[in-house]
Amino acid sequence: MILDKINSPADLKKLSVSELPAVAQEIREGLFNRLTKIGGHFGPNFGFVEATIALHYVFNSPSDKFVFDVSHQSYAHKMLTGRKAGYLDDSRFQEDSGYTNPDESEHDFFNVGHTSTSIALALGLAKGRDILGEKENIIAVIGDGSLSGGEAMEALSVAGSELNSNFIIIVNDNEQAIAETHGGIYKNLKALRDSNGKAENNWFTAFGLDYIYEENGNDIASLIKVFEKVRDSNHPVVVHIHTQKGKGYELAEKDKEGWHWCLPFDRATGKPTFNFGNGESYFGMTSQYIMEKAKKDKDFVVVSPAMPMAVGLGPAERAKLGSQYIDTGIAEEAAVAIASGIARRGAKPLVVTNMTFLQRAYDQISQDVCINKTPVTMLMNYTSFDGLTDVTHLGIFGLAAFSNIPNLVVLCPSSAEEYISMLDWSLEQKENPVLILIPGNEVTHRHADKNYSNLNRFIIEEKGEKVAVIALGDFFQKAQELSAAIKENCGFTPSLINPRFASGLDKELLRELEKDHELVITLEDGILEGGFGQKIASFYGNSKMLVKNYGLEKKFYDRYQPEELLRNCGITTEQIIEDIKSALNLAL
């Protein structure tokens, strides 16, 4: 293998241009080896192999600096910068994260997993270089789908007007975000592709940027020529390259959305080798609910910032929704504000995405929705500790972040019935903005209220004594297990409480607990600081009630094992039982 001899970009440069297509083929085999076995971002990486080779052939990393947007197209870059073992050696897969990571290599400058950031980050590197009087090339790589993000457009505007030095922006145009692209800028990108870069209207030049188009974005020789033209440029320039997402695997070339990211799969058939089981899931339940709601209620509309599959809305479902679905592109801020306008006009918007991405819209939720008290319903997936575990995609901060915004009702369902009831209530009521967290555990069934207008009312599911266990949302199952263990190990029945609301306290119920309870246990699927449990601890601050909060530390966890994390945070049933015995001076 030629790849055996490549341990750095310097080794790549020793090859002739005619040898580079063979390197591309070997890189794709390495990608297949990793992705068929542990999964990951497929389409973005397969489509950017040739461009990565050409970039490293022309520029001198790490002196010249690459910043990859989202960085889910950086696998080939890793293989060429000393990390190929993470793709070729099965025993070393865990050495490489799915994103660029400065802890791994001097060739990476940021730990990046969110979109639309590369132009601004690289622009900062360029400005810092200029201040220090240095001369290296700074290259930002961004996919066309990421251009719809506000940060990308803001940075383009700054680059075109405020920077008069070397800055190269590679626009990787594969005509696709995760799903299809949405937004007016994509009409211009198409016009540029159709005219070989010569369209009269060019939004890059409108920003004040120089512009070059390359149609053959998967041809290494063509890319080398265009990159050589812009190397050491003395002004900002956009290199717009047309690539094929998923190139090298027919199934991925045909189904770009389905192969954006993959589970472990069989290469011959493309079918996943990881079995999720055939039982109920909140994912499937959500998609079904949305489709049935849209059919029955023409005032209902789904708003998604380029994440329809967060709730299972595939191409077929989106087509059926028709005008009852709007995709804002990668623009959470706009999605939330648009939903506020929809609600103010009297329709029923449902914003759907993953919790990690909603962070970008914090200000719009606070200003455009909650100050105005518009009845927007926001439905978040991957809010749990055992959902997405990469440091850039954690959903565990959402509870603490959003439950402290005034006027926002944050609901944490603990069963299928409660989940559907909360959705029904939220979409029909006209008084409150509502954020609902999709449970991250197995589906359970239990009776649930239909109306949640009596805000912040907790439910005592089982009345007991001495210890009250208050468990939020998908941690209620853990509370049920803990309750059974308390009965067995401590000899009494605790009270088991389902709070349902994360954004407020049932003060009347909490005062009642003081009569016959000594200890309150809180369980929440999120960080403790600023979270639900600390609100209860603060409430009991001047009383004799003992309070013990269980949740996660305020840390950027990365690629952890969920059950191991619970043990490290002391959230297993066995650990909590020992804490209870100690607190109540029971025999250990």
PDB file of N, CA and C in Angstrom, residues 447-490:
ATOM      1  N   HIS A 447     -50.338   5.743  33.161  1.00  0.00           N
ATOM      2  CA  HIS A 447     -51.388   6.755  33.054  1.00  0.00           C
ATOM      3  C   HIS A 447     -50.784   8.148  33.135  1.00  0.00           C
ATOM      4  N   ALA A 448     -51.331   9.084  32.362  1.00  0.00           N
ATOM      5  CA  ALA A 448     -50.825  10.457  32.366  1.00  0.00           C
ATOM      6  C   ALA A 448     -51.985  11.439  32.305  1.00  0.00           C
ATOM      7  N   ASP A 449     -51.771  12.608  32.883  1.00  0.00           N
ATOM      8  CA  ASP A 449     -52.760  13.682  32.778  1.00  0.00           C
ATOM      9  C   ASP A 449     -52.870  14.157  31.341  1.00  0.00           C
ATOM     10  N   LYS A 450     -53.991  14.772  31.008  1.00  0.00           N
ATOM     11  CA  LYS A 450     -54.193  15.339  29.682  1.00  0.00           C
ATOM     12  C   LYS A 450     -53.931  16.842  29.652  1.00  0.00           C
ATOM     13  N   ASN A 451     -53.994  17.468  30.805  1.00  0.00           N
ATOM     14  CA  ASN A 451     -53.896  18.926  30.865  1.00  0.00           C
ATOM     15  C   ASN A 451     -52.753  19.333  31.792  1.00  0.00           C
ATOM     16  N   TYR A 452     -51.917  20.261  31.330  1.00  0.00           N
ATOM     17  CA  TYR A 452     -50.765  20.707  32.117  1.00  0.00           C
ATOM     18  C   TYR A 452     -50.822  22.213  32.377  1.00  0.00           C
ATOM     19  N   SER A 453     -52.024  22.751  32.296  1.00  0.00           N
ATOM     20  CA  SER A 453     -52.195  24.192  32.493  1.00  0.00           C
ATOM     21  C   SER A 453     -51.931  24.621  33.930  1.00  0.00           C
ATOM     22  N   ASN A 454     -52.123  23.709  34.884  1.00  0.00           N
ATOM     23  CA  ASN A 454     -51.767  23.991  36.271  1.00  0.00           C
ATOM     24  C   ASN A 454     -50.260  23.808  36.386  1.00  0.00           C
ATOM     25  N   LEU A 455     -49.531  24.864  36.065  1.00  0.00           N
ATOM     26  CA  LEU A 455     -48.081  24.768  35.913  1.00  0.00           C
ATOM     27  C   LEU A 455     -47.383  24.359  37.208  1.00  0.00           C
ATOM     28  N   ASN A 456     -46.324  23.578  37.023  1.00  0.00           N
ATOM     29  CA  ASN A 456     -45.401  23.205  38.102  1.00  0.00           C
ATOM     30  C   ASN A 456     -46.036  22.306  39.160  1.00  0.00           C
ATOM     31  N   ARG A 457     -47.070  21.569  38.791  1.00  0.00           N
ATOM     32  CA  ARG A 457     -47.684  20.638  39.744  1.00  0.00           C
ATOM     33  C   ARG A 457     -47.056  19.262  39.585  1.00  0.00           C
ATOM     34  N   PHE A 458     -46.419  18.799  40.658  1.00  0.00           N
ATOM     35  CA  PHE A 458     -45.788  17.485  40.672  1.00  0.00           C
ATOM     36  C   PHE A 458     -46.840  16.416  41.002  1.00  0.00           C
ATOM     37  N   ILE A 459     -46.543  15.180  40.644  1.00  0.00           N
ATOM     38  CA  ILE A 459     -47.446  14.062  40.908  1.00  0.00           C
ATOM     39  C   ILE A 459     -46.758  13.055  41.839  1.00  0.00           C
ATOM     40  N   ILE A 460     -47.425  12.719  42.947  1.00  0.00           N
ATOM     41  CA  ILE A 460     -46.931  11.651  43.812  1.00  0.00           C
ATOM     42  C   ILE A 460     -47.428  10.330  43.234  1.00  0.00           C
ATOM     43  N   GLU A 461     -46.540   9.581  42.631  1.00  0.00           N
ATOM     44  CA  GLU A 461     -46.913   8.306  42.025  1.00  0.00           C
ATOM     45  C   GLU A 461     -47.054   7.208  43.073  1.00  0.00           C
ATOM     46  N   GLU A 462     -46.306   7.328  44.163  1.00  0.00           N
ATOM     47  CA  GLU A 462     -46.405   6.367  45.263  1.00  0.00           C
ATOM     48  C   GLU A 462     -46.124   7.106  46.566  1.00  0.00           C
ATOM     49  N   LYS A 463     -47.054   7.059  47.515  1.00  0.00           N
ATOM     50  CA  LYS A 463     -46.888   7.773  48.781  1.00  0.00           C
ATOM     51  C   LYS A 463     -46.138   6.901  49.765  1.00  0.00           C
ATOM     52  N   GLY A 464     -45.104   7.483  50.384  1.00  0.00           N
ATOM     53  CA  GLY A 464     -44.318   6.748  51.349  1.00  0.00           C
ATOM     54  C   GLY A 464     -43.883   7.638  52.498  1.00  0.00           C
ATOM     55  N   GLU A 465     -42.716   7.340  53.057  1.00  0.00           N
ATOM     56  CA  GLU A 465     -42.229   8.075  54.217  1.00  0.00           C
ATOM     57  C   GLU A 465     -40.705   8.169  54.180  1.00  0.00           C
ATOM     58  N   LYS A 466     -40.172   8.988  55.016  1.00  0.00           N
ATOM     59  CA  LYS A 466     -38.742   9.161  55.272  1.00  0.00           C
ATOM     60  C   LYS A 466     -37.966   9.724  54.087  1.00  0.00           C
ATOM     61  N   VAL A 467     -38.050   9.072  52.944  1.00  0.00           N
ATOM     62  CA  VAL A 467     -37.297   9.500  51.757  1.00  0.00           C
ATOM     63  C   VAL A 467     -38.272   9.772  50.617  1.00  0.00           C
ATOM     64  N   ALA A 468     -38.106  10.933  49.976  1.00  0.00           N
ATOM     65  CA  ALA A 468     -38.876  11.249  48.768  1.00  0.00           C
ATOM     66  C   ALA A 468     -37.915  11.269  47.585  1.00  0.00           C
ATOM     67  N   VAL A 469     -38.223  10.469  46.586  1.00  0.00           N
ATOM     68  CA  VAL A 469     -37.414  10.418  45.378  1.00  0.00           C
ATOM     69  C   VAL A 469     -38.136  11.199  44.285  1.00  0.00           C
ATOM     70  N   ILE A 470     -37.538  12.297  43.855  1.00  0.00           N
ATOM     71  CA  ILE A 470     -38.121  13.151  42.821  1.00  0.00           C
ATOM     72  C   ILE A 470     -37.261  13.001  41.572  1.00  0.00           C
ATOM     73  N   ALA A 471     -37.815  12.344  40.569  1.00  0.00           N
ATOM     74  CA  ALA A 471     -37.013  11.984  39.387  1.00  0.00           C
ATOM     75  C   ALA A 471     -37.628  12.570  38.132  1.00  0.00           C
ATOM     76  N   LEU A 472     -36.826  13.289  37.382  1.00  0.00           N
ATOM     77  CA  LEU A 472     -37.308  14.054  36.242  1.00  0.00           C
ATOM     78  C   LEU A 472     -37.206  13.254  34.946  1.00  0.00           C
ATOM     79  N   GLY A 473     -38.306  13.215  34.194  1.00  0.00           N
ATOM     80  CA  GLY A 473     -38.304  12.692  32.832  1.00  0.00           C
ATOM     81  C   GLY A 473     -37.820  11.272  32.717  1.00  0.00           C
ATOM     82  N   ASP A 474     -36.838  11.078  31.837  1.00  0.00           N
ATOM     83  CA  ASP A 474     -36.400   9.707  31.555  1.00  0.00           C
ATOM     84  C   ASP A 474     -35.578   9.090  32.684  1.00  0.00           C
ATOM     85  N   PHE A 475     -35.366   9.818  33.775  1.00  0.00           N
ATOM     86  CA  PHE A 475     -34.740   9.216  34.961  1.00  0.00           C
ATOM     87  C   PHE A 475     -35.790   8.663  35.919  1.00  0.00           C
ATOM     88  N   PHE A 476     -37.070   8.770  35.562  1.00  0.00           N
ATOM     89  CA  PHE A 476     -38.101   8.235  36.438  1.00  0.00           C
ATOM     90  C   PHE A 476     -37.992   6.721  36.550  1.00  0.00           C
ATOM     91  N   GLN A 477     -37.598   6.058  35.476  1.00  0.00           N
ATOM     92  CA  GLN A 477     -37.411   4.607  35.547  1.00  0.00           C
ATOM     93  C   GLN A 477     -36.332   4.244  36.562  1.00  0.00           C
ATOM     94  N   LYS A 478     -35.274   5.049  36.627  1.00  0.00           N
ATOM     95  CA  LYS A 478     -34.230   4.804  37.619  1.00  0.00           C
ATOM     96  C   LYS A 478     -34.785   4.986  39.026  1.00  0.00           C
ATOM     97  N   ALA A 479     -35.691   5.957  39.165  1.00  0.00           N
ATOM     98  CA  ALA A 479     -36.312   6.180  40.469  1.00  0.00           C
ATOM     99  C   ALA A 479     -37.182   5.001  40.881  1.00  0.00           C
ATOM    100  N   GLN A 480     -37.871   4.397  39.932  1.00  0.00           N
ATOM    101  CA  GLN A 480     -38.683   3.225  40.252  1.00  0.00           C
ATOM    102  C   GLN A 480     -37.803   2.068  40.730  1.00  0.00           C
ATOM    103  N   GLU A 481     -36.687   1.896  40.061  1.00  0.00           N
ATOM    104  CA  GLU A 481     -35.738   0.859  40.486  1.00  0.00           C
ATOM    105  C   GLU A 481     -35.177   1.180  41.863  1.00  0.00           C
ATOM    106  N   LEU A 482     -34.874   2.451  42.098  1.00  0.00           N
ATOM    107  CA  LEU A 482     -34.346   2.861  43.399  1.00  0.00           C
ATOM    108  C   LEU A 482     -35.385   2.659  44.495  1.00  0.00           C
ATOM    109  N   SER A 483     -36.625   2.982  44.213  1.00  0.00           N
ATOM    110  CA  SER A 483     -37.690   2.812  45.204  1.00  0.00           C
ATOM    111  C   SER A 483     -37.803   1.357  45.643  1.00  0.00           C
ATOM    112  N   ALA A 484     -37.751   0.461  44.663  1.00  0.00           N
ATOM    113  CA  ALA A 484     -37.827  -0.968  45.000  1.00  0.00           C
ATOM    114  C   ALA A 484     -36.640  -1.385  45.855  1.00  0.00           C
ATOM    115  N   ALA A 485     -35.469  -0.839  45.555  1.00  0.00           N
ATOM    116  CA  ALA A 485     -34.265  -1.189  46.315  1.00  0.00           C
ATOM    117  C   ALA A 485     -34.320  -0.628  47.731  1.00  0.00           C
ATOM    118  N   ILE A 486     -34.914   0.549  47.900  1.00  0.00           N
ATOM    119  CA  ILE A 486     -35.067   1.119  49.239  1.00  0.00           C
ATOM    120  C   ILE A 486     -35.961   0.224  50.089  1.00  0.00           C
ATOM    121  N   LYS A 487     -37.070  -0.235  49.511  1.00  0.00           N
ATOM    122  CA  LYS A 487     -37.968  -1.130  50.237  1.00  0.00           C
ATOM    123  C   LYS A 487     -37.229  -2.383  50.694  1.00  0.00           C
ATOM    124  N   GLU A 488     -36.406  -2.916  49.804  1.00  0.00           N
ATOM    125  CA  GLU A 488     -35.718  -4.170  50.104  1.00  0.00           C
ATOM    126  C   GLU A 488     -34.562  -3.979  51.081  1.00  0.00           C
ATOM    127  N   ASN A 489     -33.830  -2.912  50.931  1.00  0.00           N
ATOM    128  CA  ASN A 489     -32.593  -2.738  51.701  1.00  0.00           C
ATOM    129  C   ASN A 489     -32.741  -1.875  52.952  1.00  0.00           C
ATOM    130  N   CYS A 490     -33.774  -1.034  52.966  1.00  0.00           N
ATOM    131  CA  CYS A 490     -33.909  -0.110  54.089  1.00  0.00           C
ATOM    132  C   CYS A 490     -35.153  -0.362  54.933  1.00  0.00           C
TER     133      CYS A 490
END
